[in-house]
Amino acid sequence: MMYLVLLPSNGLFMQNRFIKPVLFLFTLMGFKPLVAQDYSIPKLQTSVGYFGEFITHPGVKLGMSYTIKQKSKNKKSGKQINKGWLTGANITFYRHKFNHKALMFTGYIGRQRISNAGFLTQLNFETGYMASFLDGEVYEWNGHTFEKGNKGSSHAIFGFNGSIGWDFGKRTSLPATLAIVPHLYIQAPFNSTVLLRTALAIQVTYKLK
Amino acid sequence: MTASLLFTACNKENDLTKSGEMLFLKHKGASMPVLVRGNFDSDVILLIVHGGAGGSSAAHIEDFKSFIEPKYMVAYWDQRHAGASQGNFNKEDLTIDLMAEDMLLVIRMLKHKYGFNKKVFAFGHSWGVQLSTYYLINQPNELQGIILSNGAHSSEHEYSAKLDYVKNYATEMINKGIPIPKTIKTQGLTFENLQQVVDWCNASDPIEDYNELTILYDLVPAVKGYVDETYVQSPDIPSQISDSELWFQSPYNPITALINLNRTHNLINNFENQTSIQEFYDFTPGMHKITLPVALYWGRYDDIIGPEVAQDYYQVISTPTEKKELIFFEKSNHSPQYTENVWFSQKVIGFIEEFK
């Protein structure tokens, strides 16, 4: 029951209610509970996750992130808040069946905050390139008959995403985070204008360094 | 709410992404999806020409899946800059001429893909009637026949029918002692009772400008609630497709559809800027070129495109009498294929079987 001792007695009730069973589970799995006060955001992390364009059109997102700058604030109560600027790159692939498939190469910069209990929030600005492929048979008229048409098209993308999740490394020896990441981004060009897209990712990051 | 929608979406009883084939026509910057479903052994393909402009064929899947798809192939085409259409083109390329050219190529693509022996019929609804009519006048006809529902070919008749709708049902309400639902203020005028509505309709026939047209549109709510409640039945469509399934488990995306619709509205259907291609036009001079079998299946109580339009359409085309029919659906307003789905489907099958 060591984990109970390590939790701040004046922590938020909801956070404690959530983190206690999680820490207990992680303890059973062999990850050691840690004191939060000497924690720092990992310098280099890798990530993998489910990427759902409009939630349900499935894909995968792989990435690396690098912590540019960080600071931690230790309060008299023993609580520690970590804040950092992170940058990174992602490769994302998804398929909206009978509509399109997409491969996206993006870079981002964002601000991360980790509470004393490990609650993580992050807001990123992300931009990059999107190769989109029509998901079906494509025909083009050449003036006499039909030929198989090119499925691909190139687009710029830019937008925001925000993470809400948990940094387990703050309280246990598991150097990983789990977060839900809603995305809102613009695809350009699209028809005679631009298109707004949304997505929801569920992402795990793992400390490399 | 999102969780509820997602849960419902998981109940994929219609399998919108499992049955059928998706074709895309790439033409002059647009990549237009054509979802082909139904009975692939049939020698008939029914091409859906949706409304709008800027709407989507997705809404019609539930209209045709229960009775028509088991019998024929049905091709749900999303026009350029509409529904799930993709691409990259200049706004100058969103014209009815190019859309009619698209329609010809969609018909040819279906024959190229599924066999030149296939008989292609079209179903045009609302704006789809205007586009199909323009196609029949200006492009070589490669359709076997066409079914048209509640769309216009002449704004003069459209406005005349709308004036009749407002005037006649306002009079009926007066005779029954039913008051105007609420005071209507528009274009500097105030209508506090139905007699004022009737008087304005009598004084404004024919409609000649956007100002009068705006007033007419704003007067429709004075009677529409009464008409729908009194004459229009609840849809008898056997099974509807939920919004959640269309949003999350189909080839369509509501954000794309909304952006396409708004952009198309702004470019070619802009009532506010008085630049709509759906107002103050007349295709009548060219309609003598229409000679193929035509079925006009019209909701009687339509506040948008009334019965007079169908009657005039029937008169001005050159299709021989034995190859055209006009049927009013007496319990429907704008979408008889939805409201009276059972009878509508029977009529469609009867028409196709006769002329295929």
mmCIF file of N, CA, C and O in Angstrom, chain A residues 45-50 61-65 90 163 166 168 174-181 201-207:
data_model
loop_
_atom_site.group_PDB
_atom_site.id
_atom_site.type_symbol
_atom_site.label_atom_id
_atom_site.label_comp_id
_atom_site.label_asym_id
_atom_site.label_seq_id
_atom_site.Cartn_x
_atom_site.Cartn_y
_atom_site.Cartn_z
ATOM 1 N N GLN A 45 10.928 11.345 -26.783
ATOM 2 C CA GLN A 45 9.871 10.333 -26.617
ATOM 3 C C GLN A 45 9.398 9.863 -27.988
ATOM 4 O O GLN A 45 9.480 10.596 -28.979
ATOM 5 N N THR A 46 8.918 8.643 -28.027
ATOM 6 C CA THR A 46 8.293 8.147 -29.256
ATOM 7 C C THR A 46 6.821 7.883 -28.957
ATOM 8 O O THR A 46 6.455 7.657 -27.798
ATOM 9 N N SER A 47 6.014 7.932 -29.981
ATOM 10 C CA SER A 47 4.582 7.743 -29.738
ATOM 11 C C SER A 47 3.957 6.863 -30.807
ATOM 12 O O SER A 47 4.427 6.804 -31.952
ATOM 13 N N VAL A 48 2.897 6.198 -30.408
ATOM 14 C CA VAL A 48 2.110 5.392 -31.340
ATOM 15 C C VAL A 48 0.658 5.497 -30.893
ATOM 16 O O VAL A 48 0.377 5.626 -29.696
ATOM 17 N N GLY A 49 -0.237 5.471 -31.866
ATOM 18 C CA GLY A 49 -1.626 5.582 -31.449
ATOM 19 C C GLY A 49 -2.622 5.312 -32.554
ATOM 20 O O GLY A 49 -2.272 5.246 -33.738
ATOM 21 N N TYR A 50 -3.860 5.149 -32.105
ATOM 22 C CA TYR A 50 -4.988 5.054 -33.039
ATOM 23 C C TYR A 50 -5.328 6.468 -33.493
ATOM 24 O O TYR A 50 -5.403 7.392 -32.682
ATOM 25 N N LYS A 61 -1.009 6.519 -36.036
ATOM 26 C CA LYS A 61 -0.162 7.709 -35.981
ATOM 27 C C LYS A 61 1.114 7.356 -35.220
ATOM 28 O O LYS A 61 1.045 6.851 -34.091
ATOM 29 N N LEU A 62 2.258 7.603 -35.851
ATOM 30 C CA LEU A 62 3.552 7.334 -35.226
ATOM 31 C C LEU A 62 4.292 8.654 -35.113
ATOM 32 O O LEU A 62 4.224 9.485 -36.016
ATOM 33 N N GLY A 63 5.033 8.826 -34.030
ATOM 34 C CA GLY A 63 5.719 10.111 -33.899
ATOM 35 C C GLY A 63 6.898 10.090 -32.958
ATOM 36 O O GLY A 63 7.158 9.110 -32.250
ATOM 37 N N MET A 64 7.630 11.170 -33.009
ATOM 38 C CA MET A 64 8.738 11.423 -32.096
ATOM 39 C C MET A 64 8.530 12.826 -31.535
ATOM 40 O O MET A 64 8.082 13.723 -32.248
ATOM 41 N N SER A 65 8.897 12.992 -30.272
ATOM 42 C CA SER A 65 8.831 14.353 -29.744
ATOM 43 C C SER A 65 10.098 14.667 -28.948
ATOM 44 O O SER A 65 10.710 13.776 -28.348
ATOM 45 N N ASN A 90 5.257 13.694 -36.906
ATOM 46 C CA ASN A 90 4.355 12.541 -36.939
ATOM 47 C C ASN A 90 4.185 12.038 -38.366
ATOM 48 O O ASN A 90 4.231 12.816 -39.334
ATOM 49 N N SER A 163 -3.907 17.436 -26.195
ATOM 50 C CA SER A 163 -3.886 16.151 -25.486
ATOM 51 C C SER A 163 -4.448 16.315 -24.081
ATOM 52 O O SER A 163 -4.177 17.296 -23.405
ATOM 53 N N TRP A 166 -2.586 11.121 -19.130
ATOM 54 C CA TRP A 166 -1.871 10.831 -17.904
ATOM 55 C C TRP A 166 -0.417 10.512 -18.190
ATOM 56 O O TRP A 166 -0.120 9.742 -19.115
ATOM 57 N N PHE A 168 2.308 8.553 -16.653
ATOM 58 C CA PHE A 168 2.528 7.553 -15.603
ATOM 59 C C PHE A 168 3.927 7.649 -15.015
ATOM 60 O O PHE A 168 4.183 7.189 -13.912
ATOM 61 N N LEU A 174 7.017 3.521 -14.752
ATOM 62 C CA LEU A 174 6.636 3.324 -16.162
ATOM 63 C C LEU A 174 6.793 4.654 -16.900
ATOM 64 O O LEU A 174 6.026 5.591 -16.666
ATOM 65 N N PRO A 175 7.760 4.752 -17.815
ATOM 66 C CA PRO A 175 8.041 6.040 -18.465
ATOM 67 C C PRO A 175 7.152 6.268 -19.684
ATOM 68 O O PRO A 175 7.632 6.375 -20.823
ATOM 69 N N ALA A 176 5.871 6.343 -19.451
ATOM 70 C CA ALA A 176 4.935 6.416 -20.586
ATOM 71 C C ALA A 176 3.778 7.346 -20.260
ATOM 72 O O ALA A 176 3.477 7.612 -19.102
ATOM 73 N N THR A 177 3.143 7.843 -21.330
ATOM 74 C CA THR A 177 1.910 8.618 -21.164
ATOM 75 C C THR A 177 0.810 7.997 -22.020
ATOM 76 O O THR A 177 1.095 7.309 -23.009
ATOM 77 N N LEU A 178 -0.406 8.249 -21.613
ATOM 78 C CA LEU A 178 -1.573 7.825 -22.393
ATOM 79 C C LEU A 178 -2.480 9.038 -22.499
ATOM 80 O O LEU A 178 -2.797 9.662 -21.473
ATOM 81 N N ALA A 179 -2.881 9.378 -23.735
ATOM 82 C CA ALA A 179 -3.681 10.594 -23.886
ATOM 83 C C ALA A 179 -4.706 10.453 -25.008
ATOM 84 O O ALA A 179 -4.497 9.702 -25.972
ATOM 85 N N ILE A 180 -5.793 11.170 -24.845
ATOM 86 C CA ILE A 180 -6.777 11.347 -25.913
ATOM 87 C C ILE A 180 -6.444 12.668 -26.595
ATOM 88 O O ILE A 180 -6.231 13.670 -25.916
ATOM 89 N N VAL A 181 -6.386 12.644 -27.932
ATOM 90 C CA VAL A 181 -5.905 13.830 -28.648
ATOM 91 C C VAL A 181 -6.894 14.235 -29.739
ATOM 92 O O VAL A 181 -6.874 13.692 -30.854
ATOM 93 N N ALA A 201 -7.445 11.017 -31.731
ATOM 94 C CA ALA A 201 -6.383 10.008 -31.583
ATOM 95 C C ALA A 201 -6.326 9.552 -30.137
ATOM 96 O O ALA A 201 -6.650 10.304 -29.211
ATOM 97 N N ILE A 202 -5.927 8.314 -29.966
ATOM 98 C CA ILE A 202 -5.613 7.800 -28.628
ATOM 99 C C ILE A 202 -4.153 7.376 -28.699
ATOM 100 O O ILE A 202 -3.796 6.505 -29.503
ATOM 101 N N GLN A 203 -3.338 8.012 -27.901
ATOM 102 C CA GLN A 203 -1.900 7.959 -28.158
ATOM 103 C C GLN A 203 -1.117 7.566 -26.904
ATOM 104 O O GLN A 203 -1.400 8.034 -25.812
ATOM 105 N N VAL A 204 -0.144 6.694 -27.118
ATOM 106 C CA VAL A 204 0.769 6.308 -26.053
ATOM 107 C C VAL A 204 2.149 6.843 -26.401
ATOM 108 O O VAL A 204 2.603 6.687 -27.542
ATOM 109 N N THR A 205 2.805 7.508 -25.460
ATOM 110 C CA THR A 205 4.195 7.903 -25.709
ATOM 111 C C THR A 205 5.094 7.141 -24.744
ATOM 112 O O THR A 205 4.688 6.773 -23.634
ATOM 113 N N TYR A 206 6.313 6.926 -25.175
ATOM 114 C CA TYR A 206 7.261 6.162 -24.368
ATOM 115 C C TYR A 206 8.597 6.897 -24.357
ATOM 116 O O TYR A 206 9.087 7.354 -25.395
ATOM 117 N N LYS A 207 9.182 6.989 -23.178
ATOM 118 C CA LYS A 207 10.437 7.726 -23.013
ATOM 119 C C LYS A 207 11.596 6.965 -23.667
ATOM 120 O O LYS A 207 11.801 5.776 -23.409
#
